[in-house]
Short mmCIF file of C-alpha atoms and ligand atoms in Angstrom, two decimals:
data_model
loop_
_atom_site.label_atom_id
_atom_site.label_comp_id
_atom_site.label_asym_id
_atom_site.label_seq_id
_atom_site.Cartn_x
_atom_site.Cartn_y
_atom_site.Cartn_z
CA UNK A 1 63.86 43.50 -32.15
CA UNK A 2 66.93 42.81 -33.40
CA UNK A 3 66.46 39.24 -34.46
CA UNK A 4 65.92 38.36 -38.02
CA UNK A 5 62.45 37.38 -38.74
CA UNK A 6 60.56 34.74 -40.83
CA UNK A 7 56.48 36.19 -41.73
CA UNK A 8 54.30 33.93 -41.79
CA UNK A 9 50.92 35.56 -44.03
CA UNK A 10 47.44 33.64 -42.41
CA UNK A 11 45.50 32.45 -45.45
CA UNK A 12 42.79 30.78 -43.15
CA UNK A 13 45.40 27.77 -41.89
CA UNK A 14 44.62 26.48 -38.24
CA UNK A 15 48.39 26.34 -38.84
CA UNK A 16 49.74 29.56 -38.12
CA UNK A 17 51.07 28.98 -34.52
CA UNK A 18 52.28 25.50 -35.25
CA UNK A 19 54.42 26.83 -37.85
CA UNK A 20 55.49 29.98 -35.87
CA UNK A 21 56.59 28.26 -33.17
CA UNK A 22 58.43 24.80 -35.49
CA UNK A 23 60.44 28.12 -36.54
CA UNK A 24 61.22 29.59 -33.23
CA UNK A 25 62.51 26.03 -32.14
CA UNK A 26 65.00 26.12 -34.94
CA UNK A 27 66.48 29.50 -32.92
CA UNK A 28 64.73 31.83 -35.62
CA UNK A 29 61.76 34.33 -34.45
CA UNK A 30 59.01 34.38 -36.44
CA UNK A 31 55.57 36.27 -36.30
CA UNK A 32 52.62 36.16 -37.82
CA UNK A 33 50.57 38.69 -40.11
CA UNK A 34 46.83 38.59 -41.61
CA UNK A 35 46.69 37.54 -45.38
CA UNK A 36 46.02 40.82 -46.53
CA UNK A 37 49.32 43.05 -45.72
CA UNK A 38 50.83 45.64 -47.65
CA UNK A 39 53.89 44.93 -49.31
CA UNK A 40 54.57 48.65 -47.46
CA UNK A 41 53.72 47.83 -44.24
CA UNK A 42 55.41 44.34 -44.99
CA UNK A 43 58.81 46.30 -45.62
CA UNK A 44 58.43 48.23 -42.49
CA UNK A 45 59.04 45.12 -40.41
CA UNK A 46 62.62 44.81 -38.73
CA UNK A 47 64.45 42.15 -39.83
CA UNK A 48 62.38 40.33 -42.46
CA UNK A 49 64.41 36.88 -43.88
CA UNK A 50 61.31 35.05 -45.84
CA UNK A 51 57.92 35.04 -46.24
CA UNK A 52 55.60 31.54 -45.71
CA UNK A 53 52.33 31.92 -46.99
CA UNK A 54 50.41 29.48 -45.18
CA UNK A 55 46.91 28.44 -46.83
CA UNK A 56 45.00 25.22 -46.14
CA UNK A 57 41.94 24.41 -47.46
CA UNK A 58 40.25 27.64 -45.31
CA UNK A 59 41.66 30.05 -47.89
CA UNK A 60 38.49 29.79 -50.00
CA UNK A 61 35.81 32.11 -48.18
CA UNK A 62 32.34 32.61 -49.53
CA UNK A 63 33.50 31.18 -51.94
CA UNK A 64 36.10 33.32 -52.75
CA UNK A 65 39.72 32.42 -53.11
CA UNK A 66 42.04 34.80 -50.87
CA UNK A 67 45.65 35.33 -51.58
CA UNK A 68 48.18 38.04 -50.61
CA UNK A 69 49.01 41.10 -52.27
CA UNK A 70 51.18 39.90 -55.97
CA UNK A 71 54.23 42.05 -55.21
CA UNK A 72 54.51 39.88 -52.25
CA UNK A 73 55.91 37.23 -53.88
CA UNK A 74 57.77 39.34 -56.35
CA UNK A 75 59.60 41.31 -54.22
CA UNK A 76 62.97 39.61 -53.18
CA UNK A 77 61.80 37.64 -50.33
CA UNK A 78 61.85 34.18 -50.04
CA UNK A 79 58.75 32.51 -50.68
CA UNK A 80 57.76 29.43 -49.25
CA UNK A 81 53.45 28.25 -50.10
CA UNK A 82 52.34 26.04 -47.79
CA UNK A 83 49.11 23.96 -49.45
CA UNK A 84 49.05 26.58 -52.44
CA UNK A 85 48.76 25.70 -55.91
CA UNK A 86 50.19 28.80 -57.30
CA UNK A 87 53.25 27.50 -55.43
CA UNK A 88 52.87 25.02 -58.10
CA UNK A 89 53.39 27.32 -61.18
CA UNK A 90 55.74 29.17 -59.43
CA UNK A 91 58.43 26.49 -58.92
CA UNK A 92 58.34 27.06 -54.99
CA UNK A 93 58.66 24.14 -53.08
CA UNK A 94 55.21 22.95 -51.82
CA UNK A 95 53.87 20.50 -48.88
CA UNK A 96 50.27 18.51 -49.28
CA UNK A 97 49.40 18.67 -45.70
CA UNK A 98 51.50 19.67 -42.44
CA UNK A 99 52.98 17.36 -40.33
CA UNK A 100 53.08 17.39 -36.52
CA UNK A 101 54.74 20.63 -35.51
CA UNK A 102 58.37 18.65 -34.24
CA UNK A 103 58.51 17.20 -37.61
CA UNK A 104 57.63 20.93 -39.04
CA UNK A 105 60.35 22.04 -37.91
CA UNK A 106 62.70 19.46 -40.23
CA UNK A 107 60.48 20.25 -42.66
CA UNK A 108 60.87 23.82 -42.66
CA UNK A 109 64.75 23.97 -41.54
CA UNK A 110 66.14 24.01 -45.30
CA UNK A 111 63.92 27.16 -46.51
CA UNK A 112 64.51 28.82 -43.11
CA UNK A 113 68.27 28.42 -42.99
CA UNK A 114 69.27 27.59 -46.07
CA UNK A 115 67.29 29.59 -48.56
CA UNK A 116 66.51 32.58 -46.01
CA UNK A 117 69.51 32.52 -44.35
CA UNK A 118 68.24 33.80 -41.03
CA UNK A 119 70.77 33.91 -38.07
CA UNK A 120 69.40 31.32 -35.19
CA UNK A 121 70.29 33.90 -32.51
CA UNK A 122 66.29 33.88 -30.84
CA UNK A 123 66.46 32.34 -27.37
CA UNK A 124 65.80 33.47 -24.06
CA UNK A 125 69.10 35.46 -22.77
CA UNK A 126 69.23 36.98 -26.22
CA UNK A 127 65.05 38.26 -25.65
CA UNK A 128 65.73 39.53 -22.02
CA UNK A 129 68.67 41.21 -22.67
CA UNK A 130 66.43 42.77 -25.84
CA UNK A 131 63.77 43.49 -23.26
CA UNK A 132 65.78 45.41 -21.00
CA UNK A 133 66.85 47.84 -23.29
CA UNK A 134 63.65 48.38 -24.66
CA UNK A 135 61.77 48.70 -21.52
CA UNK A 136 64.38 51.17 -20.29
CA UNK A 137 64.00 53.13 -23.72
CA UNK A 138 60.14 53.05 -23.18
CA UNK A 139 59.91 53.90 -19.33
CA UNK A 140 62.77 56.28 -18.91
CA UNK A 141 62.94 57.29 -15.14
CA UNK A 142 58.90 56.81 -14.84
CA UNK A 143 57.00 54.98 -13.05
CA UNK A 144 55.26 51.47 -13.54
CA UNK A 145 52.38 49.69 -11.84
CA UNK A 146 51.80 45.92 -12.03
CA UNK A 147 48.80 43.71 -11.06
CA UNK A 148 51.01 40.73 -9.87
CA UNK A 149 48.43 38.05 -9.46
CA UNK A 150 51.34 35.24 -8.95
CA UNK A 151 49.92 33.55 -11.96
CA UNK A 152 52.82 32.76 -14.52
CA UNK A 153 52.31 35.87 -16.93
CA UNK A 154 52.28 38.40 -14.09
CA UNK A 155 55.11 37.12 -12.33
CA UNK A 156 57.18 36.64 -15.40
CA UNK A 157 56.50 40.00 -16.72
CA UNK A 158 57.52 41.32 -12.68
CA UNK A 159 60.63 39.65 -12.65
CA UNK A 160 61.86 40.75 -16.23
CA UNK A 161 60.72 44.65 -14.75
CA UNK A 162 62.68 44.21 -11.98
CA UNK A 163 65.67 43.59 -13.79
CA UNK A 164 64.93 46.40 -15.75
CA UNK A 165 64.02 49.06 -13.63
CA UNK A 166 64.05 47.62 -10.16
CA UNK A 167 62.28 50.16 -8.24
CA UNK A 168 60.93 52.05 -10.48
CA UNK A 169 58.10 49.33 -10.43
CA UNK A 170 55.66 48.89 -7.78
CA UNK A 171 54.01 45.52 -7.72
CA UNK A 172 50.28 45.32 -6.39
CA UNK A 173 48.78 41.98 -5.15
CA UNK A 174 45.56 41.73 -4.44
CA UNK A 175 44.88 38.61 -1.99
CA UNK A 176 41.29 38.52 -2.73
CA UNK A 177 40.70 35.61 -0.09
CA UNK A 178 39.88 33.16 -2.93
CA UNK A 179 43.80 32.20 -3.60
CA UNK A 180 44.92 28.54 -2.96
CA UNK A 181 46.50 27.52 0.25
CA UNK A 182 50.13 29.22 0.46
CA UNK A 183 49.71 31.28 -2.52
CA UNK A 184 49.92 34.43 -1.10
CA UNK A 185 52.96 33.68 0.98
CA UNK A 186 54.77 32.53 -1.63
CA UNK A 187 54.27 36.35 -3.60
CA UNK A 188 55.58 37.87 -0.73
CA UNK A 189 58.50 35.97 -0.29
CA UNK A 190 59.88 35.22 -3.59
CA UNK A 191 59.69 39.19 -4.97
CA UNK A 192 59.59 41.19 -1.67
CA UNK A 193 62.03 39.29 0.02
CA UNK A 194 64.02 37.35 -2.89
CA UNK A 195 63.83 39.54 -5.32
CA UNK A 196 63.60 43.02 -3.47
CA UNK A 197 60.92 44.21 -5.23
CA UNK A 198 58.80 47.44 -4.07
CA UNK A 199 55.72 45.60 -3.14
CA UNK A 200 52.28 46.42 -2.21
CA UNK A 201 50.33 43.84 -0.35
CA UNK A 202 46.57 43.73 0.21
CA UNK A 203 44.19 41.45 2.46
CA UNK A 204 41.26 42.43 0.58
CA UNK A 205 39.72 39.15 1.70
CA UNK A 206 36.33 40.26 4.12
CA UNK A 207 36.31 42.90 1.42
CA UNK A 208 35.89 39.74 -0.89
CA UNK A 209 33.80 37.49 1.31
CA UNK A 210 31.28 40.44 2.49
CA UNK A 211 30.56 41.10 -1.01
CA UNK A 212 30.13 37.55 -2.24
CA UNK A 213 27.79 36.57 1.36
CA UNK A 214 24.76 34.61 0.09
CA UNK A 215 25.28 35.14 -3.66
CA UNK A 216 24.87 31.89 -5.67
CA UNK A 217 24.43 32.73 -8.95
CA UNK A 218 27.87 31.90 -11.08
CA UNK A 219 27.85 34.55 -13.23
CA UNK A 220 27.32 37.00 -10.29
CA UNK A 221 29.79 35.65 -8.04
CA UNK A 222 32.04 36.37 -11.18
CA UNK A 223 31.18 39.34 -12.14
CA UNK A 224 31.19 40.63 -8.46
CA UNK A 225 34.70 39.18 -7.89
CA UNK A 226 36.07 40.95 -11.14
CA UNK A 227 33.78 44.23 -10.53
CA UNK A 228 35.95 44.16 -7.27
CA UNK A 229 39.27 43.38 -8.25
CA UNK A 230 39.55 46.51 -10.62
CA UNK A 231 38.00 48.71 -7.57
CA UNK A 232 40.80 47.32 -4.71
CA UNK A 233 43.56 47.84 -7.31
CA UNK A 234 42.04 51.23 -8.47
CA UNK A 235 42.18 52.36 -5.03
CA UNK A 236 45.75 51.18 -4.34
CA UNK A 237 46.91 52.58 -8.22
CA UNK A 238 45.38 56.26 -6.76
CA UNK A 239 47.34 56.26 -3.26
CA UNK A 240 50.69 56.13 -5.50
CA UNK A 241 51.94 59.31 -6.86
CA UNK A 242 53.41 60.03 -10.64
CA UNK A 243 52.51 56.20 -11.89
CA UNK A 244 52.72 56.77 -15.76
CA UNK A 245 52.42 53.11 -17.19
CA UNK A 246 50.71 49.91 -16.28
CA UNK A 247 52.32 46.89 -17.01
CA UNK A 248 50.63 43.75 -18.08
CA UNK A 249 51.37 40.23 -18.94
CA UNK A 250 49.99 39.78 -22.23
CA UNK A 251 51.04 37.07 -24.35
CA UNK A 252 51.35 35.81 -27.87
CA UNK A 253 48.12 34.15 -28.29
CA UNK A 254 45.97 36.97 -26.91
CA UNK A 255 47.33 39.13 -29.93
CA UNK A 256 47.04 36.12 -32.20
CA UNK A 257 43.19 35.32 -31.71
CA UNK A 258 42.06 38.71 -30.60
CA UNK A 259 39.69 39.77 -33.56
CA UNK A 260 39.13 35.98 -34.78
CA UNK A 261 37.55 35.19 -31.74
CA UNK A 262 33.85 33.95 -32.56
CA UNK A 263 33.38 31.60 -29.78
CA UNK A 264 30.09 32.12 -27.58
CA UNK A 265 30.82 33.32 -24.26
CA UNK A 266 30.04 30.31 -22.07
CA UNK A 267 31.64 32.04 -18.93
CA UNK A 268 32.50 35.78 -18.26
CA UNK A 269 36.58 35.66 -17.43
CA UNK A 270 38.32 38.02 -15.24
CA UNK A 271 41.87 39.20 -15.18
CA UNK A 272 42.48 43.00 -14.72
CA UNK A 273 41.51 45.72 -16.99
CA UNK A 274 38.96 47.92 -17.46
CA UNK A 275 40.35 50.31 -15.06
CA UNK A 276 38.49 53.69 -14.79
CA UNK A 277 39.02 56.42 -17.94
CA UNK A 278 40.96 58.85 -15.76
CA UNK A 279 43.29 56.47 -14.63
CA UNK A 280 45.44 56.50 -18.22
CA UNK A 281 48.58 54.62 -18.25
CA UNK A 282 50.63 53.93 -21.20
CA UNK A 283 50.75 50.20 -21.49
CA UNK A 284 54.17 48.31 -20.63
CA UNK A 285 53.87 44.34 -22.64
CA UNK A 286 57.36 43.28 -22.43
CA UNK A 287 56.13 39.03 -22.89
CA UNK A 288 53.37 39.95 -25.95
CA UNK A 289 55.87 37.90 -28.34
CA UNK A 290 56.09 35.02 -26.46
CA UNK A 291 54.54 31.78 -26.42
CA UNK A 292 53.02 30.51 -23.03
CA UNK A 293 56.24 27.64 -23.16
CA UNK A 294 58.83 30.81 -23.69
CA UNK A 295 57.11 32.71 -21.00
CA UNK A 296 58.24 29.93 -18.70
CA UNK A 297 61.63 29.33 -20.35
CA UNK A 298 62.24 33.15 -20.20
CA UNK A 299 60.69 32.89 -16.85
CA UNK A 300 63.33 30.13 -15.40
CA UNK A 301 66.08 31.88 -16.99
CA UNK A 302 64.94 35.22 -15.01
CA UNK A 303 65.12 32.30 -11.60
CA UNK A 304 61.88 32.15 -10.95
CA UNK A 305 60.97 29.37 -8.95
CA UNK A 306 60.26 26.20 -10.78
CA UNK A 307 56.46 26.06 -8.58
CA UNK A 308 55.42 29.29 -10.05
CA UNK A 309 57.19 28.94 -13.51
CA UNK A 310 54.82 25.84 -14.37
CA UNK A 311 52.55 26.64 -12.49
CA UNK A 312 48.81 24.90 -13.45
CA UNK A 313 45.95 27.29 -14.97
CA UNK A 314 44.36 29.03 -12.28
CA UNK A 315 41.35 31.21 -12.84
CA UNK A 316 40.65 34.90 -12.15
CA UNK A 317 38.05 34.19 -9.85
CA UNK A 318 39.85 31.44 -7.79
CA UNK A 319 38.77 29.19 -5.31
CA UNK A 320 35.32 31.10 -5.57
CA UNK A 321 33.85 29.40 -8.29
CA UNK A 322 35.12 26.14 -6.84
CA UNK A 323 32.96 26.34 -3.71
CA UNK A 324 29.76 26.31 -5.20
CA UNK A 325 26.86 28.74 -4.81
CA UNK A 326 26.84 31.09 -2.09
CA UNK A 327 30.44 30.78 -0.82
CA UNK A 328 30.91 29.74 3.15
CA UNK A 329 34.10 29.37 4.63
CA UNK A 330 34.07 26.20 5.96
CA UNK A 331 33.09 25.25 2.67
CA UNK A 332 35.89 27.44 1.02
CA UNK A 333 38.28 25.95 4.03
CA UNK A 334 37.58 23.03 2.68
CA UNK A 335 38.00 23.49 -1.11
CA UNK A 336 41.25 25.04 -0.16
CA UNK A 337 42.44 22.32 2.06
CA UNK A 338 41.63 19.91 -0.08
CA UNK A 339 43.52 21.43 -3.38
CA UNK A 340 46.32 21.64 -1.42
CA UNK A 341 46.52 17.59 -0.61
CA UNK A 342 45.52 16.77 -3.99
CA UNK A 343 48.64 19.25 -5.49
CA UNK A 344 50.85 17.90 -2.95
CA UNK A 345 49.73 13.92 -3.90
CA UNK A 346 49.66 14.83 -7.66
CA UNK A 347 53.54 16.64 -7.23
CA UNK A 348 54.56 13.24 -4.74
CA UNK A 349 53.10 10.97 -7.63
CA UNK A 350 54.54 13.04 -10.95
CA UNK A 351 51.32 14.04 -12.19
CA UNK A 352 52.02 17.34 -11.51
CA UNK A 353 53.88 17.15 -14.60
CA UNK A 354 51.73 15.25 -16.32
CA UNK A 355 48.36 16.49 -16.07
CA UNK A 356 47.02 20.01 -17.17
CA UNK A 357 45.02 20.79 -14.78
CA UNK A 358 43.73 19.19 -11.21
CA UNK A 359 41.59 20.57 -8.49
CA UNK A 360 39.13 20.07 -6.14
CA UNK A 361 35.77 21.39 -5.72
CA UNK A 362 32.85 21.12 -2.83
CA UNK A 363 29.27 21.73 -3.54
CA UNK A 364 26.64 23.29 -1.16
CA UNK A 365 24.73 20.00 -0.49
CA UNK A 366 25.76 17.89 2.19
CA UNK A 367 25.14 13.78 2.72
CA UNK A 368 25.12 11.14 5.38
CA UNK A 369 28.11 9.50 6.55
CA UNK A 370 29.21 8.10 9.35
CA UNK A 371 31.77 9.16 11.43
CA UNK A 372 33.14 7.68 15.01
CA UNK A 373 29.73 5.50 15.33
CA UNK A 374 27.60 8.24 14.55
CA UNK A 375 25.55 10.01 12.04
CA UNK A 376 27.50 12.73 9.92
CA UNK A 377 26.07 15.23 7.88
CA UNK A 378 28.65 16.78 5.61
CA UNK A 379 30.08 18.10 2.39
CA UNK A 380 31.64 16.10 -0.78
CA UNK A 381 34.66 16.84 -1.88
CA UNK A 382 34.57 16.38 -5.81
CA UNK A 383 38.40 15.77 -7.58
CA UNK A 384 38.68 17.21 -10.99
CA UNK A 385 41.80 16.16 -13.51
CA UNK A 386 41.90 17.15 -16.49
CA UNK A 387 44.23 17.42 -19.90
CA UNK A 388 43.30 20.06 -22.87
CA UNK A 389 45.80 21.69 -25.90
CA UNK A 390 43.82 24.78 -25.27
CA UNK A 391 41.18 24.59 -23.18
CA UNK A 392 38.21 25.02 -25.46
CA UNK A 393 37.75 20.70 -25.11
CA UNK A 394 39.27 18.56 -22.64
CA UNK A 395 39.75 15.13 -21.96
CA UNK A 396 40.09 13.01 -18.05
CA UNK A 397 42.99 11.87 -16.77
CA UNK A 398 42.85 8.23 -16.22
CA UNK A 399 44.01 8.70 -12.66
CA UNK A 400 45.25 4.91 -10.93
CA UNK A 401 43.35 3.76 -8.16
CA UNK A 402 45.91 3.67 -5.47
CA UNK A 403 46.61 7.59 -6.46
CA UNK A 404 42.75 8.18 -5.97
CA UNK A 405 42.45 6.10 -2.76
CA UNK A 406 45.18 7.88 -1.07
CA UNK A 407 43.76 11.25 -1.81
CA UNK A 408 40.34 9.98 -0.99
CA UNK A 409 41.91 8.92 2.49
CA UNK A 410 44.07 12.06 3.36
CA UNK A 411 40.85 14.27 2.49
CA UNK A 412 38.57 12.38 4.51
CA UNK A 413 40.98 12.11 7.60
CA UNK A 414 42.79 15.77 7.35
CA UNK A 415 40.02 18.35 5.69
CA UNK A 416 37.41 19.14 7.89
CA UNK A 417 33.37 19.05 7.27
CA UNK A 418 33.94 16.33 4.79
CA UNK A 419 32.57 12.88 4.21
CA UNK A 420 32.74 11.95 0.92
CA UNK A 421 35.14 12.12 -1.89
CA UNK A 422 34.31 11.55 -5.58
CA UNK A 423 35.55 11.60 -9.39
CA UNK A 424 34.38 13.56 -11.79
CA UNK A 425 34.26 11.82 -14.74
CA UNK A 426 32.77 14.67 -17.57
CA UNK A 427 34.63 15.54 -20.84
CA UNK A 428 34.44 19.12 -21.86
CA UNK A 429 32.43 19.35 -23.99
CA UNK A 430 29.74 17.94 -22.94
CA UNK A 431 31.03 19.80 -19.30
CA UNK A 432 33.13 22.42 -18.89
CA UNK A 433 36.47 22.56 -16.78
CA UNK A 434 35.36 24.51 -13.90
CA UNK A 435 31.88 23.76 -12.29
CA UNK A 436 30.60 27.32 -12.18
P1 XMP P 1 36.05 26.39 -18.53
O1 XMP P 1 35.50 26.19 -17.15
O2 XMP P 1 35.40 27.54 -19.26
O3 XMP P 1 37.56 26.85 -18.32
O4 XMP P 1 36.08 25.13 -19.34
C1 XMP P 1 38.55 26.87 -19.31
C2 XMP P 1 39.85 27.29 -18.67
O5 XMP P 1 39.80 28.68 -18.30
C3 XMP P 1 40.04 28.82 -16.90
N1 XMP P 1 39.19 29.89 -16.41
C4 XMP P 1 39.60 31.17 -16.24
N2 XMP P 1 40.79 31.75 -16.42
N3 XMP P 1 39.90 33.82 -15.69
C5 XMP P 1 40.94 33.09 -16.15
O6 XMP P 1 42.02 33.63 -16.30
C6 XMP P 1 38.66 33.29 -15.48
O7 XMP P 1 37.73 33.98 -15.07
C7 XMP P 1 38.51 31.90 -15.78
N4 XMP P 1 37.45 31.05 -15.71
C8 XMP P 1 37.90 29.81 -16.11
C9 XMP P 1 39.72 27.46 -16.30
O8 XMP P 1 40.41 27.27 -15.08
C10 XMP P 1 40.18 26.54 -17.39
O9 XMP P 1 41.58 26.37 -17.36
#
């Protein structure tokens, strides 16, 4: 890194990010540390400009107070103690209680620029060009493997490798028959044909199906979906020769809250990992400073497509734990057919843009309907919308009626096996997001 760098030392503040990122919008990088750093390992950071010890009423635990090392704020840095009462004594300038982060930034541009006098030279063409030489200096003339799921990590971290090395990367995706409606295709054409890249393609989906036929339990269908994911890309990884690293698209956040993670597991995720022991690869995490919204910037500025850039949450397990209990595939054609008319209605309408995340789901129950003067007996189609910060609660969009009717009619006329369309109206908490 050769940007100069503001530290930000976590004293318990639900903070941290918001501050980190007020400071990268001001053009000045800025990472956060745990409360307890040596001023040693402090000094062994590139760049440092100032120091923010950020506090909040958290700081106290078991009824403790915590505070960072002393030298720390004797040491020549810049200082600035956010809800701290030494800050007090000390003559630094203080703040009762944080604003919303765009006003943080104001807030926080005098000690930033002013008394830390940090250059503002962190943006996007400054990071990739960073990137590229490091990723060069780290990779040499090896080899590099990436899971390229299309999601917008994976694709971001592809496209940045590309530029780097080109062929020395080998892109895997695995189309494990659960993707949405054009998803593949559109991995395919944007980095084997767009962007040249040495791409390996697999139809794992019978592979997918077979395995799944006549499971209903959620957590099984997940766990047999993930189980199998590692084993198609395992097998791929082992018909290449001299692979020596494995790239991944790990971001800011996972760093961030890895460790201070206490939440119950409600649902088992799956992206890729736990790859067999004698598979070793060094690890390749060009985008593990960046913030989901400079992903995307850095991801635009590399041309990805806008579709994929902002592309909604999609999870590991796809479609699968969208048609629920033992997947069918007229009841997975149907889930699929019907996401793609409610993405295409939500993009025509502007609530692409607008709304987190939106998608459809069909149960295994079917009910009566009628259908060219006779009895039908056939699937719902359930509509999900829904806007979160972060995904642990989330709220419903308050979709308008003639956006919900036209949906409601293309689904019923256009998807096949359905007769019924309805709104799901359930906060999470008390629900969650997805219905399995
Ligand atoms: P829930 O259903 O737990 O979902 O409220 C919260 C968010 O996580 C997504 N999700 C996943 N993402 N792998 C992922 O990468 C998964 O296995 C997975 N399961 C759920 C979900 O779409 C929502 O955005």
């Amino acid at each position: 890194m050769k940007q100069d760098m503001i530290v930000i030392l976590d004293l318990g503040s639900t903070q941290n990010t918001a501050v980190a990122r007020a400071i990268r919008s001001l053009g000045v990088y800025s990472e956060i540390y745990p409360h307890d750093i040596t001023l040693d390992a402090l000094k062994k950071l590139p760049n440092v400009k100032g120091v923010i010890v950020n506090g909040g009423p958290n700081r106290v635990v078991d009824g403790q107070e915590i505070d960072v090392a002393k030298e720390i704020y004797q040491c020549g840095y810049s200082v600035l103690a956010i809800d701290h009462p030494k800050a007090k004594n000390m003559g630094i300038s203080m703040m009762e209680k944080l604003p919303e982060e765009e006003k943080m930034a104001e807030i926080l541009r005098p000690f930033v620029l002013d008394n830390c006098h940090a250059e503002q030279n962190w943006n996007m063409q400054n990071f990739i060009a960073d990137q590229i030489e490091l990723i060069r200096d780290q990779v040499g003339d090896k080899k590099v493997l990436l899971a390229l799921s299309g999601g917008v990590d994976s694709s971001v971290v592809a496209a940045l490798l590309i530029k780097a090395i080109g062929k020395q990367l080998t892109c895997v995706h695995v189309n494990h028959g659960l993707l949405r409606k054009g998803e593949p295709e559109q991995v395919v054409e944007v980095f084997r044909n767009q962007m040249s890249a040495n791409l390996i393609y697999v139809d794992a989906s019978e592979r997918f199906l077979g395995k799944l036929e006549g499971v209903a339990d959620p957590e099984k269908k997940r766990k047999i979906i993930g189980a199998e994911f590692i084993r198609v890309f395992e097998e791929e990884a082992r018909k290449l020769e001299g692979i020596d690293f494995l790239a991944q698209g790990t971001i800011y956040p996972d760093i961030v809250e890895s460790g201070t993670k206490t939440a119950k597991m409600v649902k088992s995720h799956h992206n890729v990992g736990g790859l067999p022991e004698d598979l070793k690869f060094d690890l390749v995490e060009p985008l593990k400073q960046l913030f989901k919204d400079e992903v995307r910037a850095c991801g635009k500025e590399l041309g990805l497509p806008d579709s994929m850039v902002y592309r909604q949450p999609f999870p590991g397990p796809g479609l699968g734990v969208r048609c629920l209990g033992a997947i069918t595939r007229d009841r997975l054609e149907a889930v699929r057919e019907s996401d793609a008319i409610l993405r295409e209605e939500f993009q025509k309408s502007g609530l692409d843009k607008k709304v987190w995340q939106y998608f459809t789901i069909v149960p295994d129950f079917k009910s009566v309907g009628v259908r060219d003067h006779a009895r039908s007996f056939e699937y719902p189609v359930i509509i999900r919308a829904v806007n979160t910060i972060d995904a642990m609660t989330a709220s419903i969009e308050q979709l308008d009626w003639p956006v919900l009717l036209k949906i409601t009619d293309r689904i019923l006329k256009e998807v096949k096996n359905v007769n019924r369309v309805c709104y799901d109206l359930s906060p999470k908490p008390i629900a969650t997001i997805e219905w399995e």
